[in-house]
Coordinates of C-alpha atoms in Angstrom, one line a residue:
X1 CA -57.0 -11.6 -10.5
X2 CA -55.9 -9.0 -13.0
X3 CA -54.2 -10.3 -16.1
X4 CA -50.9 -8.5 -17.0
X5 CA -50.3 -7.5 -20.8
X6 CA -47.2 -7.6 -22.6
X7 CA -46.3 -3.9 -22.3
X8 CA -47.3 -3.9 -18.0
X9 CA -44.8 -6.9 -17.8
X10 CA -42.0 -5.0 -19.8
X11 CA -42.6 -2.3 -16.8
X12 CA -41.6 -4.4 -14.3
X13 CA -37.7 -5.3 -15.4
X14 CA -36.8 -1.3 -15.2
X15 CA -38.6 -0.7 -12.3
X16 CA -36.9 -3.9 -10.5
X17 CA -33.6 -3.2 -11.7
X18 CA -34.1 1.0 -10.4
X19 CA -35.3 -0.8 -7.1
X20 CA -31.9 -3.3 -7.0
X21 CA -30.0 -0.1 -7.5
X22 CA -32.0 2.1 -4.9
X23 CA -31.3 -0.8 -2.2
X24 CA -27.7 -0.8 -2.8
X25 CA -26.7 3.0 -2.5
X26 CA -29.1 2.7 0.6
X27 CA -26.9 -0.1 2.2
X28 CA -22.9 1.7 0.8
X29 CA -24.7 4.9 0.8
X30 CA -25.4 5.4 4.9
X31 CA -23.6 8.2 6.3
X32 CA -24.1 7.2 10.2
X33 CA -21.8 4.8 11.7
X34 CA -22.4 3.9 14.8
X35 CA -19.8 6.1 16.7
X36 CA -18.9 5.6 20.5
X37 CA -16.5 7.5 22.3
X38 CA -14.4 7.1 25.5
X39 CA -15.1 9.4 28.2
X40 CA -11.8 12.0 28.5
X41 CA -10.8 12.3 31.5
X42 CA -7.5 13.4 30.9
X43 CA -5.8 14.1 27.4
X44 CA -2.5 15.4 28.4
X45 CA -1.7 18.7 29.7
X46 CA -4.4 20.7 28.5
X47 CA -8.1 20.4 29.9
X48 CA -10.6 19.0 26.8
X49 CA -13.6 20.9 26.7
X50 CA -16.3 19.2 25.3
X51 CA -17.4 21.8 22.6
X52 CA -13.9 20.9 21.1
X53 CA -14.3 17.1 21.7
X54 CA -17.3 17.2 19.8
X55 CA -16.0 19.1 16.7
X56 CA -12.9 17.0 16.7
X57 CA -15.0 13.5 16.7
X58 CA -17.6 15.2 13.9
X59 CA -14.3 16.3 11.5
X60 CA -13.1 13.4 11.7
X61 CA -16.2 11.5 10.9
X62 CA -16.3 13.8 7.9
X63 CA -12.9 13.0 7.1
X64 CA -14.5 9.2 6.9
X65 CA -16.6 10.6 4.5
X66 CA -13.9 12.3 2.3
X67 CA -11.8 9.6 2.3
X68 CA -14.5 7.1 1.4
X69 CA -15.4 9.6 -1.9
X70 CA -12.1 9.9 -2.9
X71 CA -11.2 6.4 -2.7
X72 CA -14.3 5.4 -4.3
X73 CA -14.0 7.9 -7.6
X74 CA -10.3 7.9 -7.6
X75 CA -10.8 11.7 -7.3
X76 CA -7.7 13.2 -4.8
X77 CA -9.1 17.1 -4.7
X78 CA -11.7 15.1 -2.6
X79 CA -9.5 15.2 0.3
X80 CA -8.6 18.8 0.5
X81 CA -11.5 19.6 3.0
X82 CA -10.5 17.2 5.3
X83 CA -6.8 16.4 4.9
X84 CA -3.7 18.0 5.4
X85 CA 0.1 17.0 5.4
X86 CA 1.4 13.4 5.3
X87 CA -2.1 11.9 5.5
X88 CA -3.1 13.9 2.1
X89 CA 0.0 13.0 0.6
X90 CA -0.4 9.5 1.4
X91 CA -3.8 8.9 0.2
X92 CA -3.6 10.8 -2.6
X93 CA -0.8 8.5 -4.0
X94 CA -2.7 5.5 -3.2
X95 CA -5.4 7.3 -5.3
X96 CA -2.7 7.9 -8.1
X97 CA -1.8 4.2 -7.6
X98 CA -5.5 3.2 -7.9
X99 CA -5.9 5.3 -11.1
X100 CA -3.2 3.7 -13.0
X101 CA -4.1 -0.2 -12.2
X102 CA -7.5 1.2 -13.3
X103 CA -9.2 -0.2 -9.7
X104 CA -11.2 2.0 -7.3
X105 CA -11.5 1.1 -3.8
X106 CA -15.0 1.8 -1.7
X107 CA -15.2 2.2 1.7
X108 CA -18.6 2.4 4.2
X109 CA -18.0 2.8 8.2
X110 CA -20.1 1.2 10.2
X111 CA -18.6 1.6 13.9
X112 CA -16.4 4.1 15.4
X113 CA -14.8 3.4 19.0
X114 CA -13.2 6.6 19.4
X115 CA -10.6 7.6 22.0
X116 CA -9.1 11.0 22.5
X117 CA -5.5 10.3 23.8
X118 CA -3.7 13.4 23.5
X119 CA -4.5 17.1 23.4
X120 CA -1.3 19.3 23.2
X121 CA -0.3 22.3 25.4
X122 CA -0.6 25.0 22.6
X123 CA -3.6 23.5 21.1
X124 CA -2.3 22.4 18.1
X125 CA -3.0 19.0 17.7
X126 CA -5.4 16.4 19.2
X127 CA -4.6 12.4 18.8
X128 CA -6.9 10.1 18.6
X129 CA -7.1 6.1 18.5
X130 CA -10.4 4.8 16.7
X131 CA -11.2 1.3 16.3
X132 CA -13.1 1.3 13.5
X133 CA -15.5 -1.6 11.6
X134 CA -15.9 -0.9 7.9
X135 CA -16.8 -3.0 4.4
X136 CA -14.5 -2.4 1.7
X137 CA -15.0 -3.2 -1.6
X138 CA -12.3 -3.6 -4.4
X139 CA -13.8 -2.8 -8.4
X140 CA -11.5 -3.7 -11.2
X141 CA -12.0 -1.2 -14.2
X142 CA -15.9 -0.8 -12.4
X143 CA -16.2 -4.6 -11.9
X144 CA -16.9 -5.7 -8.5
X145 CA -14.0 -8.3 -7.6
X146 CA -14.3 -8.4 -3.9
X147 CA -15.8 -7.2 -0.6
X148 CA -14.3 -7.7 3.0
X149 CA -15.5 -6.6 6.2
X150 CA -12.5 -5.0 7.8
X151 CA -12.0 -4.3 11.9
X152 CA -8.8 -1.8 12.0
X153 CA -7.6 -0.1 14.7
X154 CA -5.9 3.9 13.3
X155 CA -3.9 6.5 14.7
X156 CA -4.8 10.1 13.5
X157 CA -3.6 13.6 14.6
X158 CA -5.9 15.9 14.0
X159 CA -5.1 20.0 14.1
X160 CA -7.3 23.0 14.1
X161 CA -7.6 25.8 11.2
X162 CA -9.5 28.4 11.0
X163 CA -13.1 26.6 11.0
X164 CA -12.4 23.2 11.8
X165 CA -10.2 20.3 12.7
X166 CA -8.5 18.4 9.8
X167 CA -6.5 14.8 9.9
X168 CA -2.7 15.4 9.4
X169 CA -1.7 12.0 10.6
X170 CA -3.6 9.0 9.8
X171 CA -1.9 5.6 9.9
X172 CA -3.4 2.2 10.7
X173 CA -1.8 -0.1 13.3
X174 CA -1.8 -3.5 14.1
X175 CA -4.9 -4.6 16.4

């Protein structure tokens, strides 16, 4: 059996701290929620191609990652990549209010149940409904105040840009 010297004992404390930080990052930094997409029989007067469906879902999930980063860091500019219009404006207002109050909100989505419900005839918007589960942490001046598991229903309208779909409308609905 090896006897630990005082010097070796001191090294364990920083190592344990680093391990606990990494474990927290792994739990809160996972970018892979479970995603289920309802089969898209009919979504309006326009046929939805599989490639379009895949791109819409991919870009919508990326918007959740942007939303999480923007609210967690109180940086509205992080919304620019994935949000436009009223969705971007409302989220930026929320970030401004959080900043004034000295709070941050961290979101970690764990499950999405997505249903594409309408594809406009001209192809300029797609509406989806998402029953999402996520964990939310509220920090006040960097001190954790609350953690909550949430199940909510969101309605989103996405619009195409040159290279991706962006969220234009994003609102929670009562379940």
